PDB file of C-alpha atoms in Angstrom:
ATOM      1  CA  MET A   1      99.189  99.672  65.358  1.00  0.00           C
ATOM      2  CA  ASP A   2     101.800  96.198  66.840  1.00  0.00           C
ATOM      3  CA  THR A   3     102.624  98.098  70.175  1.00  0.00           C
ATOM      4  CA  MET A   4     102.147 101.421  72.456  1.00  0.00           C
ATOM      5  CA  SER A   5     103.461 100.977  76.316  1.00  0.00           C
ATOM      6  CA  VAL A   6     103.532 103.742  78.673  1.00  0.00           C
ATOM      7  CA  ASN A   7     105.413 103.711  81.830  1.00  0.00           C
ATOM      8  CA  GLY A   8     105.007 105.595  85.592  1.00  0.00           C
ATOM      9  CA  GLU A   9     106.301 105.310  89.074  1.00  0.00           C
ATOM     10  CA  ALA A  10     104.417 106.248  92.583  1.00  0.00           C
ATOM     11  CA  GLY A  11     104.932 106.244  95.904  1.00  0.00           C
ATOM     12  CA  PRO A  12     103.473 106.423  98.838  1.00  0.00           C
ATOM     13  CA  SER A  13     100.768 108.695  98.382  1.00  0.00           C
ATOM     14  CA  ALA A  14      96.481 108.500  99.112  1.00  0.00           C
ATOM     15  CA  THR A  15      96.171 109.862  95.267  1.00  0.00           C
ATOM     16  CA  ALA A  16      99.039 107.006  93.738  1.00  0.00           C
ATOM     17  CA  VAL A  17      96.962 104.499  92.766  1.00  0.00           C
ATOM     18  CA  ALA A  18      93.955 106.478  91.266  1.00  0.00           C
ATOM     19  CA  ASP A  19      96.666 108.281  89.392  1.00  0.00           C
ATOM     20  CA  ALA A  20      97.633 104.224  88.072  1.00  0.00           C
ATOM     21  CA  ARG A  21      94.028 103.660  87.658  1.00  0.00           C
ATOM     22  CA  ASP A  22      93.426 107.703  85.565  1.00  0.00           C
ATOM     23  CA  ALA A  23      96.817 106.569  83.726  1.00  0.00           C
ATOM     24  CA  THR A  24      95.586 103.881  82.742  1.00  0.00           C
ATOM     25  CA  ARG A  25      92.054 104.777  81.365  1.00  0.00           C
ATOM     26  CA  ALA A  26      94.244 107.635  79.450  1.00  0.00           C
ATOM     27  CA  PHE A  27      96.445 104.965  77.744  1.00  0.00           C
ATOM     28  CA  LEU A  28      93.466 102.880  76.856  1.00  0.00           C
ATOM     29  CA  GLU A  29      91.843 105.438  75.229  1.00  0.00           C
ATOM     30  CA  ALA A  30      95.017 106.927  73.519  1.00  0.00           C
ATOM     31  CA  LEU A  31      95.203 102.546  71.514  1.00  0.00           C
ATOM     32  CA  GLY A  32      92.747 104.560  68.601  1.00  0.00           C
ATOM     33  CA  GLN A  33      91.087 101.682  66.335  1.00  0.00           C
ATOM     34  CA  PRO A  34      89.884  98.771  66.894  1.00  0.00           C
ATOM     35  CA  GLY A  35      89.340  99.982  70.479  1.00  0.00           C
ATOM     36  CA  LEU A  36      89.032  98.007  74.047  1.00  0.00           C
ATOM     37  CA  ALA A  37      84.722  97.249  74.547  1.00  0.00           C
ATOM     38  CA  PRO A  38      83.727  99.521  77.671  1.00  0.00           C
ATOM     39  CA  ALA A  39      84.239  95.959  79.959  1.00  0.00           C
ATOM     40  CA  THR A  40      87.721  94.849  78.701  1.00  0.00           C
ATOM     41  CA  ALA A  41      89.106  98.480  79.645  1.00  0.00           C
ATOM     42  CA  ASP A  42      87.048  98.609  83.029  1.00  0.00           C
ATOM     43  CA  THR A  43      88.597  94.941  83.305  1.00  0.00           C
ATOM     44  CA  VAL A  44      92.123  96.450  82.444  1.00  0.00           C
ATOM     45  CA  VAL A  45      92.001  99.139  85.098  1.00  0.00           C
ATOM     46  CA  LEU A  46      90.782  96.799  88.147  1.00  0.00           C
ATOM     47  CA  VAL A  47      93.599  94.458  87.619  1.00  0.00           C
ATOM     48  CA  VAL A  48      95.909  98.342  87.620  1.00  0.00           C
ATOM     49  CA  SER A  49      94.371  98.799  90.911  1.00  0.00           C
ATOM     50  CA  GLU A  50      94.970  95.860  92.092  1.00  0.00           C
ATOM     51  CA  LEU A  51      98.108  95.082  91.394  1.00  0.00           C
ATOM     52  CA  ALA A  52      98.913  98.790  91.793  1.00  0.00           C
ATOM     53  CA  THR A  53      97.589  98.943  95.478  1.00  0.00           C
ATOM     54  CA  ASN A  54      99.125  95.247  96.313  1.00  0.00           C
ATOM     55  CA  ALA A  55     102.620  96.810  95.383  1.00  0.00           C
ATOM     56  CA  LEU A  56     101.918  99.756  98.200  1.00  0.00           C
ATOM     57  CA  ARG A  57     100.760  97.700 100.625  1.00  0.00           C
ATOM     58  CA  HIS A  58     102.444  94.382 100.735  1.00  0.00           C
ATOM     59  CA  GLY A  59     105.731  95.769  97.891  1.00  0.00           C
ATOM     60  CA  GLY A  60     107.870  98.584 100.074  1.00  0.00           C
ATOM     61  CA  GLY A  61     105.035 101.745  99.429  1.00  0.00           C
ATOM     62  CA  THR A  62     106.474 102.719  95.657  1.00  0.00           C
ATOM     63  CA  PHE A  63     105.631 101.237  92.431  1.00  0.00           C
ATOM     64  CA  THR A  64     106.622 101.402  88.474  1.00  0.00           C
ATOM     65  CA  LEU A  65     103.188 100.792  86.314  1.00  0.00           C
ATOM     66  CA  ARG A  66     104.331  99.397  82.584  1.00  0.00           C
ATOM     67  CA  LEU A  67     101.578  98.928  80.184  1.00  0.00           C
ATOM     68  CA  THR A  68     102.096  97.892  76.747  1.00  0.00           C
ATOM     69  CA  ALA A  69      99.421  96.920  74.124  1.00  0.00           C
ATOM     70  CA  ARG A  70     100.366  94.202  71.356  1.00  0.00           C
ATOM     71  CA  PRO A  71      97.348  93.718  68.566  1.00  0.00           C
ATOM     72  CA  ASP A  72      96.099  90.731  71.242  1.00  0.00           C
ATOM     73  CA  THR A  73      97.050  91.935  74.861  1.00  0.00           C
ATOM     74  CA  ILE A  74      97.043  94.176  77.090  1.00  0.00           C
ATOM     75  CA  GLU A  75      99.511  93.495  79.414  1.00  0.00           C
ATOM     76  CA  VAL A  76     100.259  95.383  82.839  1.00  0.00           C
ATOM     77  CA  ALA A  77     103.711  94.805  84.789  1.00  0.00           C
ATOM     78  CA  VAL A  78     104.009  96.451  88.384  1.00  0.00           C
ATOM     79  CA  ASP A  79     107.659  96.523  89.665  1.00  0.00           C
ATOM     80  CA  ASP A  80     108.301  97.265  93.394  1.00  0.00           C
ATOM     81  CA  ALA A  81     110.716  96.594  95.860  1.00  0.00           C
ATOM     82  CA  SER A  82     109.348  93.209  98.021  1.00  0.00           C
ATOM     83  CA  PRO A  83     111.072  89.888  96.522  1.00  0.00           C
ATOM     84  CA  GLN A  84     108.131  88.557  98.070  1.00  0.00           C
ATOM     85  CA  ALA A  85     105.713  87.000  95.088  1.00  0.00           C
ATOM     86  CA  PRO A  86     102.362  87.702  96.568  1.00  0.00           C
ATOM     87  CA  LEU A  87     100.534  84.880  98.016  1.00  0.00           C
ATOM     88  CA  MET A  88      97.467  83.098  97.302  1.00  0.00           C
ATOM     89  CA  ARG A  89      95.258  83.408 100.868  1.00  0.00           C
ATOM     90  CA  THR A  90      91.939  82.363 101.791  1.00  0.00           C
ATOM     91  CA  PRO A  91      90.096  85.882 101.441  1.00  0.00           C
ATOM     92  CA  ASP A  92      89.622  87.697 104.653  1.00  0.00           C
ATOM     93  CA  LEU A  93      85.999  88.286 105.020  1.00  0.00           C
ATOM     94  CA  ASN A  94      85.097  89.932 108.588  1.00  0.00           C
ATOM     95  CA  GLY A  95      88.723  91.678 109.538  1.00  0.00           C
ATOM     96  CA  GLY A  96      89.646  93.912 105.612  1.00  0.00           C
ATOM     97  CA  THR A  97      93.618  92.631 106.070  1.00  0.00           C
ATOM     98  CA  GLY A  98      91.903  91.175 102.141  1.00  0.00           C
ATOM     99  CA  GLY A  99      92.921  88.090 100.421  1.00  0.00           C
ATOM    100  CA  PHE A 100      90.648  88.808  97.435  1.00  0.00           C
ATOM    101  CA  GLY A 101      93.410  90.435  94.655  1.00  0.00           C
ATOM    102  CA  TRP A 102      95.603  88.482  93.656  1.00  0.00           C
ATOM    103  CA  PRO A 103      92.907  85.476  92.845  1.00  0.00           C
ATOM    104  CA  MET A 104      90.588  88.052  91.190  1.00  0.00           C
ATOM    105  CA  VAL A 105      93.533  89.193  89.175  1.00  0.00           C
ATOM    106  CA  ASN A 106      94.775  85.758  88.793  1.00  0.00           C
ATOM    107  CA  ARG A 107      91.083  84.967  87.209  1.00  0.00           C
ATOM    108  CA  LEU A 108      91.175  87.975  85.327  1.00  0.00           C
ATOM    109  CA  ALA A 109      93.851  88.027  83.389  1.00  0.00           C
ATOM    110  CA  HIS A 110      95.419  84.981  80.161  1.00  0.00           C
ATOM    111  CA  THR A 111      98.848  84.551  82.555  1.00  0.00           C
ATOM    112  CA  THR A 112     100.161  86.077  85.641  1.00  0.00           C
ATOM    113  CA  ALA A 113     104.094  85.926  86.436  1.00  0.00           C
ATOM    114  CA  VAL A 114     106.037  87.094  89.118  1.00  0.00           C
ATOM    115  CA  THR A 115     109.836  87.403  88.005  1.00  0.00           C
ATOM    116  CA  PRO A 116     112.585  89.389  90.466  1.00  0.00           C
ATOM    117  CA  ARG A 117     113.884  91.628  89.187  1.00  0.00           C
ATOM    118  CA  PRO A 118     117.886  92.188  89.012  1.00  0.00           C
ATOM    119  CA  ALA A 119     118.518  94.996  91.500  1.00  0.00           C
ATOM    120  CA  GLY A 120     116.293  93.558  93.552  1.00  0.00           C
ATOM    121  CA  GLY A 121     112.192  93.142  94.365  1.00  0.00           C
ATOM    122  CA  LYS A 122     109.985  91.476  91.536  1.00  0.00           C
ATOM    123  CA  THR A 123     107.938  92.054  88.168  1.00  0.00           C
ATOM    124  CA  VAL A 124     104.737  91.360  88.609  1.00  0.00           C
ATOM    125  CA  ARG A 125     102.475  91.151  84.864  1.00  0.00           C
ATOM    126  CA  ALA A 126      99.352  90.067  84.128  1.00  0.00           C
ATOM    127  CA  VAL A 127      98.952  90.185  80.440  1.00  0.00           C
ATOM    128  CA  LEU A 128      94.674  90.513  79.282  1.00  0.00           C
ATOM    129  CA  ALA A 129      92.797  89.587  76.158  1.00  0.00           C
ATOM    130  CA  ARG A 130      91.743  93.109  73.999  1.00  0.00           C
ATOM    131  CA  ALA A 131      88.936  91.284  73.013  1.00  0.00           C
ATOM    132  CA  GLN A 132      86.827  89.365  76.343  1.00  0.00           C
TER     133      GLN A 132
END
């Protein structure tokens, strides 16, 4: 298997992020052999959860998730309607306003990129190693 992709769209529902995590788990299980180590799969699901949450919270309330598996990497791409790139900021330890997700994604991913979309909005990509 060289590549395998899945696309999904989510609106502002209470289950959108959970649905994205479920779709990611199903995608990873369908990859076949060699399968991902459980810790690697958990890392991919965590990155999807963070990027989907950020898209809902800061990106206009909807997102499109694309997952692509290659022999050595898994790419997570999330499109949203906002042109504003994620910001590194000091995490809020008391007020619950966040600041943890984007730095965590950057630590977990091999590479991250934010690309403006021609029709507006942006794509946030995180590329993770298949073996950790």
